[in-house]
Structure formats: C-alpha cells, structure tokens
Coordinates of C-alpha atoms and ligand atoms in Angstrom, one line a residue:
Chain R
X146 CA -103.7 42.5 96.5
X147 CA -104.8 39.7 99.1
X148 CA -102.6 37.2 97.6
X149 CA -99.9 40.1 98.5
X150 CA -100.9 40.3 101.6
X151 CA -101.0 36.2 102.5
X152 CA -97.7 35.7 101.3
X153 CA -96.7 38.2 103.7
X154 CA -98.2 36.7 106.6
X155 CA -96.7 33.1 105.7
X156 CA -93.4 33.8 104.7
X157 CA -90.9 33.9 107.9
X158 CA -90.9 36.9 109.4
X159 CA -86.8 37.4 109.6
X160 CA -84.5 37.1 107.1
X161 CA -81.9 34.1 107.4
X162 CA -79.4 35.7 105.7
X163 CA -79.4 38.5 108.1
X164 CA -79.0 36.6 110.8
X165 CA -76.0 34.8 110.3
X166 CA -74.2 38.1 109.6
X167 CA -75.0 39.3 113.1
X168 CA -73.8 35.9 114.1
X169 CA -70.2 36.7 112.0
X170 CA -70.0 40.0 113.6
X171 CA -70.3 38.9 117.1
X172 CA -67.8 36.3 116.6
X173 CA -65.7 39.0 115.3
X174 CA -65.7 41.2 118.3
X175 CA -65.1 38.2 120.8
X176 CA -62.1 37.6 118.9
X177 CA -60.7 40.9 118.7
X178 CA -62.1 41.3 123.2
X179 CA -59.8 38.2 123.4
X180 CA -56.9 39.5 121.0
X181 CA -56.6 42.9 122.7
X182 CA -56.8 41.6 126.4
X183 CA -54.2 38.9 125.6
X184 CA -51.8 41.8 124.0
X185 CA -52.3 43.9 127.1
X186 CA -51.8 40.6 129.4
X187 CA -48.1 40.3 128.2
X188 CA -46.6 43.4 129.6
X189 CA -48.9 43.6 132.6
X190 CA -47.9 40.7 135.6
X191 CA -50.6 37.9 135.6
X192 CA -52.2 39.3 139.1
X193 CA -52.7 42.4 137.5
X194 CA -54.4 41.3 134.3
X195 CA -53.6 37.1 133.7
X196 CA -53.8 36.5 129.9
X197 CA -56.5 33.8 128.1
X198 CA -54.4 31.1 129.2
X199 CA -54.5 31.6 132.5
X200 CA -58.0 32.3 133.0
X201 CA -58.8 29.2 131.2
X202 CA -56.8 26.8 133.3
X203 CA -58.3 28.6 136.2
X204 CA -61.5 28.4 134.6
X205 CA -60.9 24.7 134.5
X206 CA -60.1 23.9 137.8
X207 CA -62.9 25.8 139.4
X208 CA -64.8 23.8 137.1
X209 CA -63.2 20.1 137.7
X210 CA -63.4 20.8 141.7
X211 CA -67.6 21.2 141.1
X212 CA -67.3 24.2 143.0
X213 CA -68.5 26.4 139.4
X214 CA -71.5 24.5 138.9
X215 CA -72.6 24.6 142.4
X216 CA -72.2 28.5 143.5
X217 CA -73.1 29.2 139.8
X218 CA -76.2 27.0 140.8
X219 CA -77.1 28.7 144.4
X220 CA -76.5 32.1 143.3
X221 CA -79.0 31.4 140.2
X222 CA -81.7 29.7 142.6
X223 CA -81.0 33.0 145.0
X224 CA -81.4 35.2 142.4
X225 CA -85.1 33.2 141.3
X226 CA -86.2 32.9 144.3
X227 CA -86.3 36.5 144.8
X228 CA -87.5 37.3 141.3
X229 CA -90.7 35.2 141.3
X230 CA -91.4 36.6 145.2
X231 CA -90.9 40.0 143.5
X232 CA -93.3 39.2 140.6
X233 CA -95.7 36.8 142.7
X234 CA -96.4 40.2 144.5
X235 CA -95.2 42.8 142.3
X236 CA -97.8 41.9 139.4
X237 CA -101.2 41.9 141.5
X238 CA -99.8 44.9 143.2
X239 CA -98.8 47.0 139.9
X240 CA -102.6 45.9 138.4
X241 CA -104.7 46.9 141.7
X242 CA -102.7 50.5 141.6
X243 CA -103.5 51.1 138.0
X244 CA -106.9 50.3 138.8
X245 CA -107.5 52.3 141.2
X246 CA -106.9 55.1 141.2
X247 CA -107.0 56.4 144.7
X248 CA -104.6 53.2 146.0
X249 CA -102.4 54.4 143.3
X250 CA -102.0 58.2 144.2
X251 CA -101.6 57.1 147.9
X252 CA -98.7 55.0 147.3
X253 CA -97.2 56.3 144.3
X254 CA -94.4 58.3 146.2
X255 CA -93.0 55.0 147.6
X256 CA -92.1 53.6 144.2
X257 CA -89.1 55.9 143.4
X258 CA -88.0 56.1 147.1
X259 CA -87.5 52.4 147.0
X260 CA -86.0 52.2 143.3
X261 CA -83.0 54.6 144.8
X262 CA -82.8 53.2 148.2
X263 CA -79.0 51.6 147.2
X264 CA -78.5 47.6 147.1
X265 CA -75.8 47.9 149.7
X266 CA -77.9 49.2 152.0
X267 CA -81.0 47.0 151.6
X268 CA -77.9 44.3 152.2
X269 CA -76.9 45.8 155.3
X270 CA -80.8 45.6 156.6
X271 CA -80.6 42.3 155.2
X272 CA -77.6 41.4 157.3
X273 CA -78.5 42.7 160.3
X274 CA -82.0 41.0 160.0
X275 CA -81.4 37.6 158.3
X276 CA -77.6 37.3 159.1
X277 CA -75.6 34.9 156.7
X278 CA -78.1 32.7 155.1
X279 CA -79.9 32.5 152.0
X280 CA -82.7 35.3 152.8
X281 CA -79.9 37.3 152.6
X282 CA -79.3 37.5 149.0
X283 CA -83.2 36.9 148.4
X284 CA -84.2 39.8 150.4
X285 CA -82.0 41.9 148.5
X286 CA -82.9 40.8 144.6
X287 CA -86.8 41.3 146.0
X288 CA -86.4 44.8 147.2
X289 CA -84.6 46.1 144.0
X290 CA -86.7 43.8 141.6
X291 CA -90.5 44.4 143.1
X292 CA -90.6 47.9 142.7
X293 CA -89.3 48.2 138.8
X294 CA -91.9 45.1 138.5
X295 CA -94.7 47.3 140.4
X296 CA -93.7 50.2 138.3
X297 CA -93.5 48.8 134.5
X298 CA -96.6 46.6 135.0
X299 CA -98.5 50.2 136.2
X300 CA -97.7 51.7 133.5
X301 CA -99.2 49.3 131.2
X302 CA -102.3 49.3 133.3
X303 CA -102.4 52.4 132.2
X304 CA -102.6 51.9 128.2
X305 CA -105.6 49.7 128.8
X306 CA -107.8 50.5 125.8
X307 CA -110.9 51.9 127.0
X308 CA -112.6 50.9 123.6
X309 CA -111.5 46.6 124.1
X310 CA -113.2 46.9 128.2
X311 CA -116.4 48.9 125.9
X312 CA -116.3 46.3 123.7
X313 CA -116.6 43.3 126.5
X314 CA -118.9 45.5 128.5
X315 CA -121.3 45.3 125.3
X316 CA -120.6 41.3 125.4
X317 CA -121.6 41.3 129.5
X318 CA -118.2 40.0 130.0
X319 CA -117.9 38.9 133.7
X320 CA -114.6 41.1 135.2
X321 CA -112.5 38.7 135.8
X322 CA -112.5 37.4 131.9
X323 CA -111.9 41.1 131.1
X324 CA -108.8 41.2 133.6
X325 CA -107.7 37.8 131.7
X326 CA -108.6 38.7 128.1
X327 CA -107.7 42.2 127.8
X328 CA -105.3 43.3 130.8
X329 CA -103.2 40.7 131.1
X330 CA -102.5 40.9 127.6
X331 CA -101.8 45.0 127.3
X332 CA -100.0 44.5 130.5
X333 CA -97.7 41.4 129.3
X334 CA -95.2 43.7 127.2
X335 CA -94.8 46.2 129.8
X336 CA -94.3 43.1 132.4
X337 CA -92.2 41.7 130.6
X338 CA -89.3 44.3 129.9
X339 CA -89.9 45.2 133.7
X340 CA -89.1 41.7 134.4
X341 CA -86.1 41.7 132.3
X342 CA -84.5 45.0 134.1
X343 CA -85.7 43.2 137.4
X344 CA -83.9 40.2 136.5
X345 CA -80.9 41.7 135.5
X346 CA -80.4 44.1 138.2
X347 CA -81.2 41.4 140.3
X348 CA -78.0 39.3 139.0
X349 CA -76.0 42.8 140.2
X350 CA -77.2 43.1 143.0
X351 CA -76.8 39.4 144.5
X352 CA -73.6 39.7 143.8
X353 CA -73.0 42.5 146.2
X354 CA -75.2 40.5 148.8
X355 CA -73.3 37.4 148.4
X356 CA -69.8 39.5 148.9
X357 CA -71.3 41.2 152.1
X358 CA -73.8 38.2 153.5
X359 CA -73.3 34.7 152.5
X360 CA -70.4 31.9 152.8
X361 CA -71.5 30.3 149.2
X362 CA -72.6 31.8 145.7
X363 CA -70.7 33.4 142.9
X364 CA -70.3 36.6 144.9
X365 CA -68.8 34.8 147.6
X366 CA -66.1 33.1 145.5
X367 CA -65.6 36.8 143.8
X368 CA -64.1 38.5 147.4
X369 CA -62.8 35.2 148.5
X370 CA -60.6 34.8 145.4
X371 CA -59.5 39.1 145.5
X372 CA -58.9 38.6 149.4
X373 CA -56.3 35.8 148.1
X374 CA -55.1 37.5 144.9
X375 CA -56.4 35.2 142.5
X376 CA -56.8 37.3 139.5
X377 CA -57.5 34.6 137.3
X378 CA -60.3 33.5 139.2
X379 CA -61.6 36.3 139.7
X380 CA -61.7 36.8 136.2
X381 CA -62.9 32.9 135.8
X382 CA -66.1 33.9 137.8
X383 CA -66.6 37.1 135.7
X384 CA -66.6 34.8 132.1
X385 CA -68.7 32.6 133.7
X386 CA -71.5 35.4 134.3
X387 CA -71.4 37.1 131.3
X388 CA -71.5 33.7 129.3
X389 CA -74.4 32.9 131.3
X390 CA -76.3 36.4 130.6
X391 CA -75.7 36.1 127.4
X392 CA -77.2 32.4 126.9
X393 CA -80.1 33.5 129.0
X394 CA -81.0 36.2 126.7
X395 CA -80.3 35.7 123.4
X396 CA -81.6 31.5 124.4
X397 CA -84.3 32.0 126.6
X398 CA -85.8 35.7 126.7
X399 CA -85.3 37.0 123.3
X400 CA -87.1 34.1 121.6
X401 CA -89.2 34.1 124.1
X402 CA -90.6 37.9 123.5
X403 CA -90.5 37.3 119.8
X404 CA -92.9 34.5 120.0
X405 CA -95.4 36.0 122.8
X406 CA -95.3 39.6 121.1
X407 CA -95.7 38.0 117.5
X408 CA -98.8 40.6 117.1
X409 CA -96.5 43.4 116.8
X410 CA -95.7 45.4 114.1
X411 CA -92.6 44.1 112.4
X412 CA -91.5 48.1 112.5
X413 CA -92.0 48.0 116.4
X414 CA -89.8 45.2 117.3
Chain Q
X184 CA -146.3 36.0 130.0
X185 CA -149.4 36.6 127.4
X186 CA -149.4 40.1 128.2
X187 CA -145.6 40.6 127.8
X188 CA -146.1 38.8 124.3
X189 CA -148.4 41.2 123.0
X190 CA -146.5 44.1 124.0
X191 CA -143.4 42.4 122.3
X192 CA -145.8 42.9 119.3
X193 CA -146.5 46.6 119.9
X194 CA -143.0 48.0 120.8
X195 CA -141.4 45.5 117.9
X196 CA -137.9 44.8 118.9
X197 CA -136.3 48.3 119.7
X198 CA -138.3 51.1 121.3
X199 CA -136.8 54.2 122.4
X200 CA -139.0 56.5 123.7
X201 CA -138.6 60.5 124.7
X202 CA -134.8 60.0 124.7
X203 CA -132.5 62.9 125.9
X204 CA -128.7 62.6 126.8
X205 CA -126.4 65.6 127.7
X206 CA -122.9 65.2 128.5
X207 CA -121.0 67.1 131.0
X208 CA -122.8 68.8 133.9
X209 CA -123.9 72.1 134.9
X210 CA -123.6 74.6 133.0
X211 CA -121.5 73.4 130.9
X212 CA -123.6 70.3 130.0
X213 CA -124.0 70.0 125.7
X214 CA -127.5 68.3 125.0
X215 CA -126.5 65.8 122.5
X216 CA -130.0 64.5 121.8
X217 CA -133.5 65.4 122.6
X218 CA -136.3 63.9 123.1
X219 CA -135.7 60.6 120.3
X220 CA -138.7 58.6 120.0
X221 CA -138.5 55.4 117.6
X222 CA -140.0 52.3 117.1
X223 CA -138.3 49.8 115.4
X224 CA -140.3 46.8 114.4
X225 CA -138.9 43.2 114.7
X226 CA -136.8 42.0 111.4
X227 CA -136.9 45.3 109.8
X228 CA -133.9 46.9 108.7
X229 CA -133.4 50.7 109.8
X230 CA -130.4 53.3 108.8
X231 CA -129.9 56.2 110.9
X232 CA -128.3 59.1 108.8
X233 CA -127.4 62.5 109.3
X234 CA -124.5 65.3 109.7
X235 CA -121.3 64.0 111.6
X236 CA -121.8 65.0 115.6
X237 CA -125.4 64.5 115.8
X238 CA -125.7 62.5 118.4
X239 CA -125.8 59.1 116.0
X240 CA -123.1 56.8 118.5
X241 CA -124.8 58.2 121.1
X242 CA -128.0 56.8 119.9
X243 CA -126.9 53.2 119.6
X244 CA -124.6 53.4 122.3
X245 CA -128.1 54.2 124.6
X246 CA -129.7 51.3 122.9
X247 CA -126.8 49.0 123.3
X248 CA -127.3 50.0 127.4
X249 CA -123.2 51.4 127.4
X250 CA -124.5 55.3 127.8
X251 CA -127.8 56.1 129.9
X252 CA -130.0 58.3 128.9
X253 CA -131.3 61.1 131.4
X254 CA -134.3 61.7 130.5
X255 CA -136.8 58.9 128.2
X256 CA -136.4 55.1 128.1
X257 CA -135.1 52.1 126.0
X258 CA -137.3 49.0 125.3
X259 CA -136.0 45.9 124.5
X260 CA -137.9 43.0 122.5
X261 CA -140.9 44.5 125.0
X262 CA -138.8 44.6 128.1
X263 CA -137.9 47.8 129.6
X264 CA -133.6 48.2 129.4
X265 CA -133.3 48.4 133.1
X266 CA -135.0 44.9 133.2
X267 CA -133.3 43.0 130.0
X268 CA -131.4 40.4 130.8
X269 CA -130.3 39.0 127.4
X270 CA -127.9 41.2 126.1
X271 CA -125.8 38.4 124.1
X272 CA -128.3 38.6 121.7
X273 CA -127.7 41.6 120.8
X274 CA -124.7 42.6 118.7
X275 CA -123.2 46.1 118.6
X276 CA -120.6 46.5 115.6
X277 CA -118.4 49.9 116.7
X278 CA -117.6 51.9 114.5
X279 CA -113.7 51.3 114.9
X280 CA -113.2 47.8 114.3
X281 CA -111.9 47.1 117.9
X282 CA -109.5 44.5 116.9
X283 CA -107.6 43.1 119.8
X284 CA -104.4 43.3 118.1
X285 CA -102.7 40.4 120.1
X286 CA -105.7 37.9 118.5
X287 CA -105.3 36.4 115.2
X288 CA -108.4 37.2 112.5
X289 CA -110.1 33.9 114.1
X290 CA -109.5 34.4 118.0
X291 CA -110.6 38.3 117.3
X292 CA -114.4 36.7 116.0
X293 CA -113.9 34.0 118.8
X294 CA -114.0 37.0 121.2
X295 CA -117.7 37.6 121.3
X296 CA -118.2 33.6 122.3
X297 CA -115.9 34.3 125.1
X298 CA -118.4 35.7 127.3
X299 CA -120.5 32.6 128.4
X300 CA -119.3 29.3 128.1
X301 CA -119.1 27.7 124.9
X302 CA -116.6 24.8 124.5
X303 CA -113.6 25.9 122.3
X304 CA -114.0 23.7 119.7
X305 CA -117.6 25.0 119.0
X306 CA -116.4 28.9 119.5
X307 CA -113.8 27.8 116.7
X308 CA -115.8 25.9 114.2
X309 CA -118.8 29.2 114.7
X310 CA -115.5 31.6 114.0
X311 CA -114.2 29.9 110.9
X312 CA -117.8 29.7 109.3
X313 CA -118.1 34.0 110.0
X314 CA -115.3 34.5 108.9
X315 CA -116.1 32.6 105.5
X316 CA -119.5 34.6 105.8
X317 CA -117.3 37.5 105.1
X318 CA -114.8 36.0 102.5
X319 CA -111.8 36.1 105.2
X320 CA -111.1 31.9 106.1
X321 CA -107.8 32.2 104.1
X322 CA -106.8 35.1 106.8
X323 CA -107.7 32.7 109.9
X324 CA -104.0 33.4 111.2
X325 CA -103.4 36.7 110.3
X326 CA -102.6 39.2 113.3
X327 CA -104.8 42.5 112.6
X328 CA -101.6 44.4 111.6
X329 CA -100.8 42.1 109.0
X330 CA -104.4 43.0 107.4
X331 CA -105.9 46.3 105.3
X332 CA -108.5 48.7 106.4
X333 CA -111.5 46.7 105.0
X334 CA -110.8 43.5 105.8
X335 CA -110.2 44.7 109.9
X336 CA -113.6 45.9 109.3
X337 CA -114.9 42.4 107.5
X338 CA -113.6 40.7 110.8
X339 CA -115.4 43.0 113.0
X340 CA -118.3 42.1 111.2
X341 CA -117.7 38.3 111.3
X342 CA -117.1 38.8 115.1
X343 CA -121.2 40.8 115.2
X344 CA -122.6 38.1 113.0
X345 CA -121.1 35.1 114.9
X346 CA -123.2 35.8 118.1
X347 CA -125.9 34.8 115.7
X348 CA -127.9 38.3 117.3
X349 CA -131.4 38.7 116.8
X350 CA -130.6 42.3 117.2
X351 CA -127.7 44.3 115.5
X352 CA -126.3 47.0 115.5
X353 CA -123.8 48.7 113.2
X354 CA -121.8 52.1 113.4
X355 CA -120.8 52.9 109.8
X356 CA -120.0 49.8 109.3
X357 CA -119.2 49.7 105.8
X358 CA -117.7 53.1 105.2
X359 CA -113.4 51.6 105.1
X360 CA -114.9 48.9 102.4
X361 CA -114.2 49.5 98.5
X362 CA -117.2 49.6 96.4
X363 CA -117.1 46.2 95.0
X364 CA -116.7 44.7 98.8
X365 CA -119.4 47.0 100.1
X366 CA -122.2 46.0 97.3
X367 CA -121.0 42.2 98.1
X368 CA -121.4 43.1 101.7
X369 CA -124.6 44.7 101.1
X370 CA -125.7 41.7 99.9
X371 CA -124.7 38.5 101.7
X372 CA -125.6 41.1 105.2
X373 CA -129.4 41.2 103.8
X374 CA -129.1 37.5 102.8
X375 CA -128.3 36.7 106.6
X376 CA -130.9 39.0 107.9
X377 CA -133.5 36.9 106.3
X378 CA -131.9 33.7 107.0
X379 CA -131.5 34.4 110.8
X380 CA -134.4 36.9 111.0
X381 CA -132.7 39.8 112.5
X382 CA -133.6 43.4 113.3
X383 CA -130.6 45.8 112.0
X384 CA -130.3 49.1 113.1
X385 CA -126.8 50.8 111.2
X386 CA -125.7 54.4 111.4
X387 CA -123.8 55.6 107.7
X388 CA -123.6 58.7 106.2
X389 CA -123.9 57.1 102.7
X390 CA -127.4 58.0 101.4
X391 CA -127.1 54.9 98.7
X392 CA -126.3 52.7 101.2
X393 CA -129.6 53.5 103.3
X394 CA -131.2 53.4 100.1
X395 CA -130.3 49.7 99.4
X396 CA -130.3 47.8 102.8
X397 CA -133.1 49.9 104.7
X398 CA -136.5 49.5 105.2
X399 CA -137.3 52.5 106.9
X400 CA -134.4 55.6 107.2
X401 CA -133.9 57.6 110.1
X402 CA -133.1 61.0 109.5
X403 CA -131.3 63.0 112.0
X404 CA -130.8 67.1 112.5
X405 CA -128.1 68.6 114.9
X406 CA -127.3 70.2 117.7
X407 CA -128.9 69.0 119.4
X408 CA -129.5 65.1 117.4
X409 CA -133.3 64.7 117.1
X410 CA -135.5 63.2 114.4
X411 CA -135.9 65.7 111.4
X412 CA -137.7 62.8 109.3
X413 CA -138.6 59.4 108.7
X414 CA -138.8 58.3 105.6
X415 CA -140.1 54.3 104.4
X416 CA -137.8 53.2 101.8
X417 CA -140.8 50.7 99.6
X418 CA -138.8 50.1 96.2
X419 CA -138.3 46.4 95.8
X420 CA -135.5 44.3 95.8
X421 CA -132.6 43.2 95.3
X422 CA -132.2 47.2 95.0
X423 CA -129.4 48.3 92.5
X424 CA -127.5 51.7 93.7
X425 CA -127.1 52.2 90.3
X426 CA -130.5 52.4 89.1
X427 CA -132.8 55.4 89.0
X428 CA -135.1 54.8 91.2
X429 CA -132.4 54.3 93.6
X430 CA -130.4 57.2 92.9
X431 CA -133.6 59.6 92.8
X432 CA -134.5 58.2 96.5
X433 CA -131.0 58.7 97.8
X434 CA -131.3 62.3 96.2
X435 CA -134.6 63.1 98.0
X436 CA -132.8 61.4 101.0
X437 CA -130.1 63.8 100.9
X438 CA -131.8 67.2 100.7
X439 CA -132.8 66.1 103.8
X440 CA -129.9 66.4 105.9
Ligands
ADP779 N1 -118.4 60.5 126.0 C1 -118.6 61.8 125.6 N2 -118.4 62.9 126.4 C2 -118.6 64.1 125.9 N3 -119.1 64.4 124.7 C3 -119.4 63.4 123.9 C4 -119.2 62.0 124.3 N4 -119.5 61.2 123.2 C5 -120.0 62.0 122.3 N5 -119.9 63.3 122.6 C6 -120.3 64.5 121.8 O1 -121.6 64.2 121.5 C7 -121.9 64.7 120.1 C8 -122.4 63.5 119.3 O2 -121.4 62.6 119.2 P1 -121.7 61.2 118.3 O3 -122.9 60.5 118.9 O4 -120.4 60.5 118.3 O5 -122.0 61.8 116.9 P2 -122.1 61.1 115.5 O6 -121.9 59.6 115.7 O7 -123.4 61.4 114.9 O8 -121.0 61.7 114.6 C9 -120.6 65.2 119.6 O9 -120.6 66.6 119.7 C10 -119.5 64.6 120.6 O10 -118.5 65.5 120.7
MG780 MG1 -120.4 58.4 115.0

C-alpha cells in the first residue's frame, strides 16, 4: 500500500491530456464569439456594431500611436495602487477584528454599509475631494476593494483551528510565530479569493472613475471615443481589457493559487 | 540548589498531587476529576487507562500546564508548575495528530523546533532523522492529505520525539496504527526511551498495550476520573502481547475498569 500511496504523491497532479482539451474548447468558443459577431456586423452599420476588421485596424492604430500601452499602463498602475493600499490596511484590519472579538462586534455593521455604498458615488466624493487626478481613480478601487478584503480575510480568522494555537501553546510558541505559522496560513486562502473579487471589482470600478474623474486611463479613452462615435474603439478598448483579464488569471493568479494551496485536497480544488 | 536536587529525587519527574478540575461554573459545573494524586518517577514508563470520558485528556492536559486545575498541584522535575520554566522539554503527543495540513510530513516534525531558534538546516537534518525513527523519510514531501490514518499519526510522533523531551506525553497514541506497525512502534518507542532516558506518561484504552510498554499502570474510574488502582507491571522484557503471562496481566488489568 505505501508504494500506492508514493506514486501518488510523485506523479503530476493534473492530467495533460485534459488540459489541452480545455485549451481546444476555448479556442472553439472564441471562434464561434468572433464568427457570430462578424455575421451580425454585416447587416448592422459599423457605428452600431463594426465587424472584426474594423476593430482590428482600430485596434492597431490605437496601438501604433502608443496611446494603448500607456492608458492601458496608468489605469493598471491606478488600479494597484489602490489594491495594495486596500490590502496594506485591509489585512491587519480583517486579523485584529477576528481577534477580537469586541473590535469586531463594534464595527461589524460598517462592513456591509460600505460594500453597497455604489462606486459612482464614492467617485463623486472622490471628485469633489481629489478633483481630476490620479487619487481619483485610487480612492475609488480602495473603498470598494478594502472592505471585501476586511471581510474575506475575517472570515478566515475565524476558521483558525483552536487545536494548531493548542498545539504551539504546548511548544511556548511566542505570539507573533503563532500569528506567522498558523494564521497567516488559515487566513491565506480566504485572502486570497477576497483579493481576487477586490481586484476584479476594482478593474470595474476604475473604469467608471476614470469616465467621471480623470483626463487619462482606459476609462477615459472609453467616453472620449462614445462622445465621438468611435464604435470601433470603443470596442478596441473593451478587447484590450478582457484580453488582459484573461492573461492575468489564467497567467498569473490561477498558477499562482495552485502552487501556494498545493496542500489541498485534489477533490477541493 | 542541593535542596531542589533532592527533591527532584523525591517527587521523580511528574508529581501531581490532590488534583481536582471541574468545568463549567455554578451549578452547572461537572467535576471531571477529583482529588488525583500520582507520582511518577523519572524514566519510568506509566499508562493511564480507563472508560472513555474519565477525565484521561484532562489529566495530561493539567500536566502539560494547557488546563489548570482548581484545586491540587502539578510538579515538574521537582519544581512546582507555576514556577517551571522549561517546557520544551516536555513533549505532549494529542491525541488527534494535529497535522498542519499546509506543511509537508517534514515541515509538520520541523514544527516543534520552530519555537526557539534553531538554524534551519539543523531543524531539517533533526526532522529527517524522526521521521526515519518512525519509518516515514520516503514521505518527507508528502502533504498530510496525501497520507493514511497511521502514518498522520507516525508523523505526530516523529514531531514529539524530535524535541528530544525528557518528558512525554502521549494521548492514545497508537490506537489509528495496524497491529504489525503498533508492535514495531511499541518497540523502537521503548528502544528510544532507554536511549534518551525519558519519562513516558501515555493514555490508551488497549490493556495489551499497557501491558507491554508500562512499568506501572494507572487505572482510572469515572465520573468523576479518580484513581481506582495502581497496578506495577514487573514481567520482564522484551514483553510479547502474545504470551500468557501477558495476556493473563492484561486480563486482570481489565476487570478493573
Ligand atoms: N474543555 C472542556 N469543557 C467542558 N467539558 C470538557 C472539556 N474537556 C473535557 N470535558 C469533559 O470532561 C470529561 C472528561 O473528558 P476527557 O478528559 O477528554 O476524557 P477521556 O480522555 O478520558 O475520554 C468529559 O465528560 C468531557 O465531556
Ligand atoms: Mg481522551
């Protein structure tokens, strides 16, 4: 039975094979996106719905005149900025609530007021305090972010297993070793898919901040090309954001999470 | 210094003298043990056995110094609990295994080195030789998922021994372990003991087993826990659970419970 069990534990956890079928089917349904919005595109006029081709040559200019690379670039380093504020205090803040338990019954009534407190109107605040500038669009990806943050890494505070602090207690583990060795790691899977839906709302929201309070970024570009018209652009930008989610999670935080939650079941994940 | 020395000698390595614990409070307060008095001498090897709910956890979790007792006091190598300062010699084996299940096998025995501050390289080499200790260096990288009931439990072991305690305790410690691997346990356990001249105080509700490892067996009555009997165990080894002798002693052990 050990040997079993070792070949188990050495052979690769997914299957290859697998993979590249999900890889085929993907494919698959970009093609048929593509096939069914360029059908559409030919009896609708191009500033309704412009075709592949369009987009693509609009995609290309936006590109060649650097202007792609650069809003692409500010809105991303907006959208960080905010994110690592939001965690920089969201994390400490989520771990002292969970462990205490009076801080955390005195505040726990602002969480959900601030998690439906609407984007636009943190963006109007924002406006009116930070005018057009960066802070702006910061401000607003830290309000929305923080609080799913605060709330996701309370949670996980809260699955602490009172047996593991037992078990360094016995050990005379000083606290902050116990906060290292056994919170941080409960609390790591619960930050991390809080992160995730911070990060992603984020991207939303900075959109609707740049639109309202900025003269640069992606959601600048957005209402500038719609106040001219320029579906194609429009549409340009819109590619250029999902193409960029997509990379970002199936690049970066999907193997990411595999490798740091390794010690989970293979039935969880 | 003299003084404390000689009455290391008298109290031998675990005293535990008119011990009584209730949880709860008022009137709704359940007396889990009363009044436990026990000397264990140094390098002996003592089972505590009895019905399920008597108060054994309890017992080691008082001498561990995780639960305090209300009434009665603890005595440590001839210091008094409230005074001991060297807890990292003593080892307390749960009796869960208490895997961390984000640790590999290795980092899981590394654990109880974590507390002070040993270089890694040391903590690793000392991990990898417990873990041999209990047959597991193939399953160094293994994430606690990925192994069975009994060897989670052989880690947890590794993880008690590799403190190198003079002192150790053990919650039924054995019990997830097929016969085969318990015997072998039995064995290179009571092999270590000698080597590293430790005092082993273990909890299990299999009469053989006391029979085999113990020196001196602790028999325990309910509701509330206190000491029915205690009972020297003189037959010599290495003791055979299959032998008569054995079997007749674990018999007699057994009416009493
Ligand atoms: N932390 C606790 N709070 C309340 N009751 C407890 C606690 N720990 C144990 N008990 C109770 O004390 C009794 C003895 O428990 P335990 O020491 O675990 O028994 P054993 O190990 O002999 O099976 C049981 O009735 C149990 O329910
Ligand atoms: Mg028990």
């Amino acid at each position: 039975m050990p040997e079993v069990l070792e070949s188990r534990i050495h052979a690769p956890t997914a299957a290859r094979g697998l993979r590249y079928g999900v890889v085929l089917q993907r494919l698959g349904l970009v093609a048929f996106i593509v096939i069914v919005w360029w059908l559409l595109a030919l009896r609708v006029p191009h500033y309704v719905l412009p075709g592949p081709a369009r987009v693509w040559e609009a995609l290309t200019l936006i590109s060649d005149s650097g202007t792609l690379w650069q809003d692409l670039g500010i809105t991303l380093g907006r959208v960080a900025t905010g994110f690592v504020l939001a965690t920089l205090i969201g994390l400490p803040l989520g771990i002292i609530f969970g462990a205490s338990r009076r801080l955390g019954e005195f505040f726990e009534p602002i969480i959900p007021v601030m998690n439906t407190v609407s984007s636009a109107i943190w963006a109007t605040f924002a406006i009116i305090w930070f005018g057009v500038s960066n802070a702006t669009t910061v401000f607003v990806v830290f309000m929305t972010a923080m609080p799913l943050i605060i709330t996701n890494v309370w949670q996980g505070t809260r699955t602490v297993n009172a047996d593991f602090i037992e078990l360094a207690h016995v050990l005379r583990m000083p606290a902050w070793k116990v906060m290292w060795k056994i919170y941080l790691p409960t609390i790591l899977p619960y930050f991390f898919s809080g992160a995730r839906l911070a990060f992603g709302f984020g991207w939303r929201v900075s959109l609707v901040a740049e639109t309202l309070g900025s003269s640069s970024g992606v959601g600048y570009r957005l209402r500038q090309a719609a106040d001219l018209i320029q579906t194609d652009q429009v549409f340009a930008w819109t590619l250029t954001l999902v193409v960029m989610m997509a990379i970002l999670e199936m690049g970066i935080l999907r193997p990411l999470e595999n490798y740091l939650f390794r010690w989970k079941k293979e039935a969880e994940q | 210094m003299n003084s404390a020395a000689a009455v290391a000698t008298d109290t031998g390595a675990i005293t535990v003298r008119g011990v009584s614990k209730w949880f709860g409070s008022g009137d709704g307060a359940l007396q889990v043990l009363d009044n436990i008095s026990l000397t264990i001498p140094s390098q002996s090897v003592v089972a505590i056995i009895g019905s399920s709910g008597c108060g054994k956890s309890t017992l080691l979790n008082i001498i561990s110094g995780l639960v305090t007792p209300e009434r009665g006091d603890v005595i440590l190598n001839g210091v008094p609990a409230r005074e001991f300062s060297d807890w990292r010699s003593i080892s307390y084996m749960f009796q869960e295994d208490r895997l961390l299940p984000w640790r590999t096998a290795l980092r899981n025995v590394e654990f109880s080195l974590e507390a002070g501050s040993m270089l890694r390289s040391e903590r690793e080499t000392r991990a990898r030789e417990a873990l041999k200790l209990v047959g597991l260096e193939s399953f160094a990288d293994a994430f606690p998922y990925q192994l069975s009931g009994g060897m989670r439990s052989r880690v947890a072991l590794a993880r008690s021994l590799v403190q190198e305690p003079c002192i150790l305790l053990m919650d039924e410690p054995f019990s997830r372990l097929d016969a085969l691997t318990r015997a072998q346990m039995h064995e290179e356990l009571l092999r270590i003991q000698q080597l590293k001249k430790m005092t082993i105080v273990f909890v299990t509700h299999d009469v053989e087993e006391a029979v085999v490892l113990a020196d001196n067996v602790v028999v325990m009555a309910p509701r509330p826990g206190r000491i029915r009997e205690q009972v020297a165990i003189t037959l010599p080894r290495p003791r055979d659970a299959t032998e008569p002798v054995t079997a007749q002693q674990a018999h007699h052990l057994k009416s009493l419970i």
